[in-house]
Coordinates of C-alpha atoms and ligand atoms in Angstrom, one line a residue:
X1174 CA 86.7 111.1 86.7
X1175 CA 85.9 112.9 89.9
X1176 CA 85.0 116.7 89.3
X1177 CA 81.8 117.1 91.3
X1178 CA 82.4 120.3 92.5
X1179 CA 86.7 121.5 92.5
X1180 CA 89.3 120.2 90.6
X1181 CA 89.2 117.3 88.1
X1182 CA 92.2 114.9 89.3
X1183 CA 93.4 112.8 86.5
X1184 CA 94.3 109.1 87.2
X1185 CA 98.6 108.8 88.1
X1186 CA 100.3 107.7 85.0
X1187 CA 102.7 105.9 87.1
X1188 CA 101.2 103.0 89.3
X1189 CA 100.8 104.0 93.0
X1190 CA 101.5 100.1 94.3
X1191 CA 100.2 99.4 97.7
X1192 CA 103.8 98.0 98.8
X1193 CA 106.4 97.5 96.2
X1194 CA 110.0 96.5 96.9
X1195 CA 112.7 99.1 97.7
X1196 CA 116.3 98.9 96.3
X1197 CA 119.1 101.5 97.4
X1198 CA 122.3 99.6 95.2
X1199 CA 124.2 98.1 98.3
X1200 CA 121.8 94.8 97.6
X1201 CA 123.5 94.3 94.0
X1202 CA 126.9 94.1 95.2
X1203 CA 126.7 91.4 97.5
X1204 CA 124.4 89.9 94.7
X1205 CA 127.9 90.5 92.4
X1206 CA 130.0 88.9 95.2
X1207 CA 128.2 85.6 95.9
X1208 CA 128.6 85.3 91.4
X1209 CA 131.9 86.0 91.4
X1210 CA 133.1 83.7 94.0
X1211 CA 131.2 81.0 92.7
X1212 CA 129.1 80.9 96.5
X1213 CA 125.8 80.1 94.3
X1214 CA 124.0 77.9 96.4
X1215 CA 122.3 77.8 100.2
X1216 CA 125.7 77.6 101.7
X1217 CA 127.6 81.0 101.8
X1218 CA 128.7 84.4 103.7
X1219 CA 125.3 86.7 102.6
X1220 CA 122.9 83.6 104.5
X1221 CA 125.8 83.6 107.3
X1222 CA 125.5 87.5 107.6
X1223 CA 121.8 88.0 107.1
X1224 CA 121.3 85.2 110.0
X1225 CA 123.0 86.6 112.6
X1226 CA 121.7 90.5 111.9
X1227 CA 118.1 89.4 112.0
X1228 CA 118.9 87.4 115.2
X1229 CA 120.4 90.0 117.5
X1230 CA 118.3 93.0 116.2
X1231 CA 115.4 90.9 117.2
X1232 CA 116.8 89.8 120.1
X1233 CA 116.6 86.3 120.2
X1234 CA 119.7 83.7 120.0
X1235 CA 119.5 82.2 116.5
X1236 CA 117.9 82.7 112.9
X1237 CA 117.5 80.1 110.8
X1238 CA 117.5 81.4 107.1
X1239 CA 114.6 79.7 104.7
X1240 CA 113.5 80.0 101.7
X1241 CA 110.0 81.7 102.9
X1242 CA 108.6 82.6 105.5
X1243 CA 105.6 79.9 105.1
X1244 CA 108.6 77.5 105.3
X1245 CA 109.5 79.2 108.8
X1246 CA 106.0 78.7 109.8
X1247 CA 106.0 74.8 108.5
X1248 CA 109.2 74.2 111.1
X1249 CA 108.0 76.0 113.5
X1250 CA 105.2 74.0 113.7
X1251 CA 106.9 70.7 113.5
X1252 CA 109.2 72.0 116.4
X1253 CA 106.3 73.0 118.4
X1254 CA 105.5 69.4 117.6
X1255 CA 101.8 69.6 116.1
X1256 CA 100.7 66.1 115.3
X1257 CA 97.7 65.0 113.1
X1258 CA 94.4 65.8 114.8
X1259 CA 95.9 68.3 117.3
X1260 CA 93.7 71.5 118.0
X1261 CA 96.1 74.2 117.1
X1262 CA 94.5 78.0 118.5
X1263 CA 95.1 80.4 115.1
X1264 CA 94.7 84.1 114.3
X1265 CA 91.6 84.5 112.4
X1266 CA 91.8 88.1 110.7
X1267 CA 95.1 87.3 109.0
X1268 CA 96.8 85.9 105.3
X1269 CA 96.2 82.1 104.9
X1270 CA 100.4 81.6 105.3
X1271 CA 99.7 81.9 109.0
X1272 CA 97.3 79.0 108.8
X1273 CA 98.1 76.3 106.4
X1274 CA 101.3 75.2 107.8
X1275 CA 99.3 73.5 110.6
X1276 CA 97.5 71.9 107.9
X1277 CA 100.7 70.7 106.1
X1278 CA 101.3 68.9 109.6
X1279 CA 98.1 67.1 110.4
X1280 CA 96.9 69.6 113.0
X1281 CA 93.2 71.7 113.0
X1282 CA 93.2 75.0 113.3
X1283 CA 91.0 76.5 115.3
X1284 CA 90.2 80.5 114.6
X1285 CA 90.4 82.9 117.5
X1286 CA 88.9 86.4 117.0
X1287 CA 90.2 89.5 116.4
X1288 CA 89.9 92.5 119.1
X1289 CA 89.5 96.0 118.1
X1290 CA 92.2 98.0 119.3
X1291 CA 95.4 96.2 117.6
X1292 CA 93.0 93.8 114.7
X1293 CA 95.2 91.0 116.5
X1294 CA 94.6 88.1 118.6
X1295 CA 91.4 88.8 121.0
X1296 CA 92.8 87.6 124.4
X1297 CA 89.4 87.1 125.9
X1298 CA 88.5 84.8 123.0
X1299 CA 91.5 83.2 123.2
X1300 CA 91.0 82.6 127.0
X1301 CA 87.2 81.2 126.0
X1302 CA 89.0 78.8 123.3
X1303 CA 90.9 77.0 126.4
X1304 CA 87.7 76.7 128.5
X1305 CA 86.1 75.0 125.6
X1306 CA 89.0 73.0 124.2
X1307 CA 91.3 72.8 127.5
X1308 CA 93.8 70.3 125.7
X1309 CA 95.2 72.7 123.1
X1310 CA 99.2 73.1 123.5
X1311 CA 100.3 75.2 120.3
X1312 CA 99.0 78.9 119.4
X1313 CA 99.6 80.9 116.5
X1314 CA 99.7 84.4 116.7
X1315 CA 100.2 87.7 113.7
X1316 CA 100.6 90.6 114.4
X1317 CA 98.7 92.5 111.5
X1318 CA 99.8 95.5 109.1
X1319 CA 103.0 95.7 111.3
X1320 CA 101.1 96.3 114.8
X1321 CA 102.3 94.3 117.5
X1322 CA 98.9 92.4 119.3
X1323 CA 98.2 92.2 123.2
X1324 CA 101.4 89.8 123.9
X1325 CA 101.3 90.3 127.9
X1326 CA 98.1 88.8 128.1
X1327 CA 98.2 86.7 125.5
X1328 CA 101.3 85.3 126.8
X1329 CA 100.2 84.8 130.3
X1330 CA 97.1 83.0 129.3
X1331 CA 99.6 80.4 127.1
X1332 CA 101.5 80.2 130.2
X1333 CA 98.7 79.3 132.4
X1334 CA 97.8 76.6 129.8
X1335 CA 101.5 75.2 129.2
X1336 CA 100.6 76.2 125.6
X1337 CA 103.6 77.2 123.2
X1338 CA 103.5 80.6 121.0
X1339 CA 104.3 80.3 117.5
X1340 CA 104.8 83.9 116.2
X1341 CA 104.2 85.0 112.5
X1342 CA 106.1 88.4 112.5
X1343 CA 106.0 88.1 109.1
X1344 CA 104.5 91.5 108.8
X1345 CA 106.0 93.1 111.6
X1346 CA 109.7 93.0 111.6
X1347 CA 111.6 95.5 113.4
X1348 CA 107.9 96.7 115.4
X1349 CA 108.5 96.5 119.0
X1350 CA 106.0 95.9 122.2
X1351 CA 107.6 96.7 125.5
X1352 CA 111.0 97.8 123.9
X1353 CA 111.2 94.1 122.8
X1354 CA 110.9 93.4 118.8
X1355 CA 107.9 91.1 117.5
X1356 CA 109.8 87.8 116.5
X1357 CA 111.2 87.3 119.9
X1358 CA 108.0 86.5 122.0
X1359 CA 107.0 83.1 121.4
X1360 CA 109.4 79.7 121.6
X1361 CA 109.4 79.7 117.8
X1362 CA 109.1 82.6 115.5
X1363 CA 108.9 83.8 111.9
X1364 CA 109.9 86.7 109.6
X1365 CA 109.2 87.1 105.6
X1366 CA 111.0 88.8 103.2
X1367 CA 108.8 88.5 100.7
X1368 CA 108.9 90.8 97.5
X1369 CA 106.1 93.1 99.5
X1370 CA 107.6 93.1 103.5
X1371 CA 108.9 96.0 104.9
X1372 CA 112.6 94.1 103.9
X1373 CA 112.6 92.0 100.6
X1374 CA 115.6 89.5 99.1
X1375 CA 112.4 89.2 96.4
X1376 CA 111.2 86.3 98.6
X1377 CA 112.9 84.6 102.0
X1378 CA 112.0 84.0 105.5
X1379 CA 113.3 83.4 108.7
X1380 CA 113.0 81.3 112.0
X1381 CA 113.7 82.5 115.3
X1382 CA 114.2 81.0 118.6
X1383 CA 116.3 81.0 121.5
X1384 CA 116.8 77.0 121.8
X1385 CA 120.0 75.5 120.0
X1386 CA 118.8 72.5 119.4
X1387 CA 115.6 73.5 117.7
X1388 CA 117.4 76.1 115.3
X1389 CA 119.6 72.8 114.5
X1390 CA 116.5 70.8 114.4
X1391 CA 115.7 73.1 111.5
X1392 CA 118.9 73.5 109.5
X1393 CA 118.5 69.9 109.8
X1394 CA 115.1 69.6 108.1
X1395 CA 115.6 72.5 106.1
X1396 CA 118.5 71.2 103.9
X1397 CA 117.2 67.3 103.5
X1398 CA 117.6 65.8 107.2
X1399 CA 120.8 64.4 106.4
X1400 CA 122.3 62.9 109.5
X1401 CA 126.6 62.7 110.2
X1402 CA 127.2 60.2 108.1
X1403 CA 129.2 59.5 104.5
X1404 CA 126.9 59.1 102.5
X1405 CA 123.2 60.4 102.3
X1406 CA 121.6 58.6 105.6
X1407 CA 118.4 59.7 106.6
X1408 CA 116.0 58.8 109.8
X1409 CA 113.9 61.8 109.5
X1410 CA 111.5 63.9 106.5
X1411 CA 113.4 66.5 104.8
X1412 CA 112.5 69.8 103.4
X1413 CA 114.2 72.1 100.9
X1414 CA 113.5 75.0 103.2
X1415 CA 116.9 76.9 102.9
X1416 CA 117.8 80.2 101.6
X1417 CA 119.8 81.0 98.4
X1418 CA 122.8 82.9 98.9
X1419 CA 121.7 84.9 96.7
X1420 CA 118.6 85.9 98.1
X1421 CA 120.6 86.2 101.2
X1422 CA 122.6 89.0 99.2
X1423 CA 119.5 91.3 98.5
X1424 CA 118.6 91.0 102.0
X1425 CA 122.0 91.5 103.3
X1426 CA 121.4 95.0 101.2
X1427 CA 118.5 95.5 102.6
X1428 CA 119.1 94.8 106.4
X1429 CA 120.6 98.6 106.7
X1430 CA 117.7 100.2 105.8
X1431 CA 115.0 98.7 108.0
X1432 CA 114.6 101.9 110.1
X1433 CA 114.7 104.0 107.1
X1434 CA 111.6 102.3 105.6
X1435 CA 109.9 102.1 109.1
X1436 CA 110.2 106.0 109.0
X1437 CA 109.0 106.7 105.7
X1438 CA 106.2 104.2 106.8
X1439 CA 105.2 106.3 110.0
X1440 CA 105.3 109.6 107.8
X1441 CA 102.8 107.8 105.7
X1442 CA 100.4 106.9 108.0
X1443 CA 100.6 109.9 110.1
X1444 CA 100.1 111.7 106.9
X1445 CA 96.5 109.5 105.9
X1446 CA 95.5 109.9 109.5
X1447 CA 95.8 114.4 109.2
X1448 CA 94.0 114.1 105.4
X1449 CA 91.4 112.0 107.3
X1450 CA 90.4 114.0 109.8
X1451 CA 86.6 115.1 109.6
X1452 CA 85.8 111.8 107.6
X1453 CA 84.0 109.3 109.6
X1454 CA 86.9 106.9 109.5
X1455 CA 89.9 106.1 111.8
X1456 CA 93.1 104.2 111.0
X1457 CA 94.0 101.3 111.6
X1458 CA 94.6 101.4 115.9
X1459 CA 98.0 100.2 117.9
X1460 CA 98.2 100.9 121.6
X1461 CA 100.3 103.7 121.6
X1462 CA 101.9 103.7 125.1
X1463 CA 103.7 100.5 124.6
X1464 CA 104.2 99.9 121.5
X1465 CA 106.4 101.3 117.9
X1466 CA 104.7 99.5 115.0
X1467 CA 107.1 99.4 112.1
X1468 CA 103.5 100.8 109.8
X1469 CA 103.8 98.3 106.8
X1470 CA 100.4 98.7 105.6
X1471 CA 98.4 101.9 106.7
X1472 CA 94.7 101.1 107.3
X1473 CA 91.3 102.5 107.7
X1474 CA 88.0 101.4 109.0
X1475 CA 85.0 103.1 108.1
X1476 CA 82.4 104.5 111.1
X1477 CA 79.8 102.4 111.0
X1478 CA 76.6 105.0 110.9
X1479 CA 78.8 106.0 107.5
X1480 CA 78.9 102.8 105.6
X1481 CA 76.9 102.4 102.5
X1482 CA 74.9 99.2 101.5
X1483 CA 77.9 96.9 100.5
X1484 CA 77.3 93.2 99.9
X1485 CA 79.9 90.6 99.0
X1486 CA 79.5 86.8 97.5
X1487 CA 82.3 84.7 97.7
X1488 CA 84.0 86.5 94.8
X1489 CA 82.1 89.3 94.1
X1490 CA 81.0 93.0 96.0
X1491 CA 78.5 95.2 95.3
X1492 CA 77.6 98.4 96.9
X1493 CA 75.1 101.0 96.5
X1494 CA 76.4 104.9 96.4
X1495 CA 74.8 107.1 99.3
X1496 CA 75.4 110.8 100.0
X1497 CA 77.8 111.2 102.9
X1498 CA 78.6 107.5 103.4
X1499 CA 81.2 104.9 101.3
X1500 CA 82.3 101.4 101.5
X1501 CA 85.8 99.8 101.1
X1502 CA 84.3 98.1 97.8
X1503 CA 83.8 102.4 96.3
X1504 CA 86.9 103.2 97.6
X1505 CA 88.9 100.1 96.0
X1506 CA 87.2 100.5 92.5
X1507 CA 88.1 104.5 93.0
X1508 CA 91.7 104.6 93.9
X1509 CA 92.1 101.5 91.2
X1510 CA 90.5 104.2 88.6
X1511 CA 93.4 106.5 89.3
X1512 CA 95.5 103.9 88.9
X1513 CA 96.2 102.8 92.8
X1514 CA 96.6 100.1 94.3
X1515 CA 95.1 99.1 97.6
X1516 CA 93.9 96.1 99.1
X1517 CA 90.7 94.8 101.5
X1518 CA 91.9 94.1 104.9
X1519 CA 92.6 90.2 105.0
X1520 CA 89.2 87.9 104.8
X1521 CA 89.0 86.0 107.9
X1522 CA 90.2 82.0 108.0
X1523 CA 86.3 81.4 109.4
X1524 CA 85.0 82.7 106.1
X1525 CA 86.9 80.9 103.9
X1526 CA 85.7 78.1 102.1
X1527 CA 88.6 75.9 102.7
X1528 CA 88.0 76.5 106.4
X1529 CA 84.2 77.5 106.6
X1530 CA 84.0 73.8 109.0
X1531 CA 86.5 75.1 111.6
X1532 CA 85.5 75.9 114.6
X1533 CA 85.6 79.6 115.8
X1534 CA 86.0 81.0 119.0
X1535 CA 84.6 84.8 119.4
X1536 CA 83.9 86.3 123.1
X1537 CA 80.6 84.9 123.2
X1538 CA 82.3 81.1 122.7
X1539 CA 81.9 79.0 119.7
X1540 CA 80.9 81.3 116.4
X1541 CA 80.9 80.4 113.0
X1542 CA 80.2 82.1 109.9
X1543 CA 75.8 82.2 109.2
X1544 CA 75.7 83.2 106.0
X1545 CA 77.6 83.1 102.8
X1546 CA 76.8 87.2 101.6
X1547 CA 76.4 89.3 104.4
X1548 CA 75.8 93.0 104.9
X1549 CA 78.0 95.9 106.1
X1550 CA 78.7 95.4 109.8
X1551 CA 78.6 92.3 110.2
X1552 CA 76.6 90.5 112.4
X1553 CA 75.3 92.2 115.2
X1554 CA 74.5 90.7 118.5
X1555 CA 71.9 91.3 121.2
X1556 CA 73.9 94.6 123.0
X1557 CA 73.8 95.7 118.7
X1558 CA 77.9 94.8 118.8
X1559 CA 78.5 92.5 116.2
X1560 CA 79.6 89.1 117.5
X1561 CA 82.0 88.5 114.8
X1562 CA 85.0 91.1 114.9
X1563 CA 86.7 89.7 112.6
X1564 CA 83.9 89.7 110.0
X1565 CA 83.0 93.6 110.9
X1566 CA 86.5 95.0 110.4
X1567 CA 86.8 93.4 107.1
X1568 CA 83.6 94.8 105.9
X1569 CA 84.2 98.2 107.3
X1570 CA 87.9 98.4 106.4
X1571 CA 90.7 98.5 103.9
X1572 CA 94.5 98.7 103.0
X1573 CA 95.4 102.4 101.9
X1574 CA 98.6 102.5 99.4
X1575 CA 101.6 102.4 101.7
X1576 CA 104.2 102.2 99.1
X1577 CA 107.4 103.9 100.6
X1578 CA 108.7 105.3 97.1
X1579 CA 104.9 107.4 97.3
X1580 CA 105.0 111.0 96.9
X1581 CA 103.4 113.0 99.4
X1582 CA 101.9 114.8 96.5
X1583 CA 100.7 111.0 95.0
X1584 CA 99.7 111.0 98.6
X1585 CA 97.8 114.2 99.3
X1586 CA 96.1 113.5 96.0
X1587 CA 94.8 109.7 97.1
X1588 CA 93.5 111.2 100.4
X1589 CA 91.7 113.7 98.4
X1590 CA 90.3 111.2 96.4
X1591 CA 89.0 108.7 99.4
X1592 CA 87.5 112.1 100.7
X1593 CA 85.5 112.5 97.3
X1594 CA 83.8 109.1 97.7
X1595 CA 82.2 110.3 101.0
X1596 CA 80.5 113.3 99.2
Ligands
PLP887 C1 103.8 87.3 104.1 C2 103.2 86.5 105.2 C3 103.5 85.2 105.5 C4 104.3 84.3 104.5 O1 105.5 84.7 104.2 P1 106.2 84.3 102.8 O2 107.6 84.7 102.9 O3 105.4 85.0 101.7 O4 106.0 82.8 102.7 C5 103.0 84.6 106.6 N1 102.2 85.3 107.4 C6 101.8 86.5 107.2 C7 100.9 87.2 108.2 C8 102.3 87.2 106.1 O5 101.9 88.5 105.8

């Protein structure tokens, strides 16, 4: 262990997770309620309650409860109405659950880059992806870590195009752009409450829209597409996309302490960006004049005049220790020596294998990934920017624990050691 030239610090004897879920005891008793009167199913008053909370604190008309958030995704690309072979415009810097429900449809995604100051959507990519592929109609959009992306313009250039905006809030519920929450901005939008979100039921997910038909549409899918008649009659595909009560009951519990968590969040990454300072690293950026994040994940990107020699196969990294300089991959293997948990910021859809063949829209125009292992700082272009932001941040950054039941004494000590690998 570290002890170079001060104090030795001993790895945590309890696990520092990255983001674990939060109980506070109301979640147990509406758990107890939906047992004791029998209400053990996807009908029942926790999915009633839980629906129209998420609704009107995000602003929109109606939630649809499901059973994950990849299942809000799935309908919400149905109702956008994706068919097989449609060009659908994706987030490229973000978890595959944005992504494959296009797939489950037919459609082909097509990967718009990343900008650097929200890791979201680029909206001058996204404006080159219509000049090259004019006949796109649907758009999916993240907004990463909890940071809300450049909605204004990307809205206004989905306007111009008559292209609908399918929103994956999953990350990001109760952040707000404008005043407005994330989950309220496209025509259909998502929220997770998976076991790691900023609100858990252990797993869930809900779709959001202001259109009474489509939120039937999907209450419709989601429980088997049966239609008004006495027996089981069905004309179209059916899903079994609902919520369990149950779940419902955790998140019900939950619901209260949204800005509770978002606070603890902000004290966390205010407190990583102090311990920082001096390092040749920043956190991860959100534009801070119009918008609240709610800080699920705090992140940071490594300069890049400080980056060690870092190379990474498909599953493997390697780096080589320098004086003064570090690399996500030392940092990773050194926190999970102390026994903490963090995470490399998502690997973009373009680098994936399953989606290596997709096109990929960067500033420039069409990109696509060269080469399988690549260096720190990705590839740079002719002006010695690399071409590929996507590609850079994930080399250059990472996921710092962000676990709300952290210590700041767990925390102080975890900034001390990510300032130890740059010695
Ligand atoms: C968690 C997550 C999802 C999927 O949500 P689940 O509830 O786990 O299905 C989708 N998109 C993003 C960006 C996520 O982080």
């Amino acid at each position: 262990m570290f002890n170079r030239n001060n104090t030795t610090i001993m790895p945590f004897e309890n696990k520092v997770w990255l983001s674990s879920p939060t109980m506070h005891g109301d979640e147990i008793n509406y758990v107890i309620e939906a047992y004791e009167t029998n209400w053990m199913s996807t009908v029942g008053k926790n999915i009633n309650e839980v629906e129209q909370f998420c609704a009107s604190k995000v602003g929109v008309k109606y939630g649809v409860a499901l059973s994950c958030g990849t299942a809000a995704l799935h309908l919400a690309v149905k109702l956008a109405g994706v068919k097989p072979g449609d060009k659908v415009f994706c987030s490229d810097m973000t978890f595959d659950a944005t992504v494959n429900p296009v797939v489950y449809e037919g459609g082909v995604p097509i990967f718009i880059d990343a900008e650097y100051d929200t890791w979201n959507t680029d909206p001058i990519a996204l404006e080159k992806a219509f000049e090259l592929y004019p006949e796109v109609k649907t758009v999916v959009i993240a907004h990463l870590y909890g940071t809300p992306g450049k909605i204004d313009e990307i809205k206004a250039i989905c306007k111009r195009h008559n292209a609908v905006i399918v929103e994956d809030a999953a990350e990001s519920f109760g952040a707000t752009y404008k005043g407005k929450q994330t989950g309220s901005f496209g025509e259909f939008n998502c929220i997770s409450f998976n076991g790691n979100k900023i609100i858990t039921g252990s797993s869930g997910g809900m779709l959001l829209t202001d259109d009474v038909e489509m939120a039937n549409k999907v209450r419709k899918w989601s429980t088997q597409s049966r239609e008004n008649a006495p027996w089981y009659q069905h004309e179209e595909l059916g899903y079994n996309y609902r919520m369990s009560n149950v779940v419902a009951g955790v998140i019900r519990g939950q619901l209260p302490y949204l800005y509770e968590h978002i606070s603890q969040k902000k004290s966390i990454y205010k407190r990583y960006k102090k311990g920082f300072e001096g390092l040749p690293v920043s956190m991860n950026p959100y534009d801070i004049d119009n918008c609240e994040p709610n800080f699920w994940l705090s992140c940071m990107i490594i300069d890049r005049e400080a980056m060690c020699k870092q190379v990474r196969s498909e599953c493997e990294a390697l780096y080589l220790p320098e004086k003064g300089k570090s690399c996500p991959t030392e940092i990773l293997e050194t926190l999970a020596s102390y026994n903490v948990e963090g995470r490399p910021i998502w690997k973009p859809m373009h680098m994936q294998p399953i989606y290596r063949m997709h096109s990929f829209v960067t500033r420039e125009g069409c990109g696509r990934a060269k080469t399988n292992a690549y260096m720190a700082g990705g590839i740079v272009g002719k002006d010695g920017k690399p071409v590929d932001v996507g590609m850079d941040i994930f080399a250059r950054g990472l996921c710092l624990p962000s676990d709300n039941k952290m210590t700041e004494k767990e925390q102080d000590i975890i900034i001390e050691i990510v300032r130890r690998c740059f010695e």
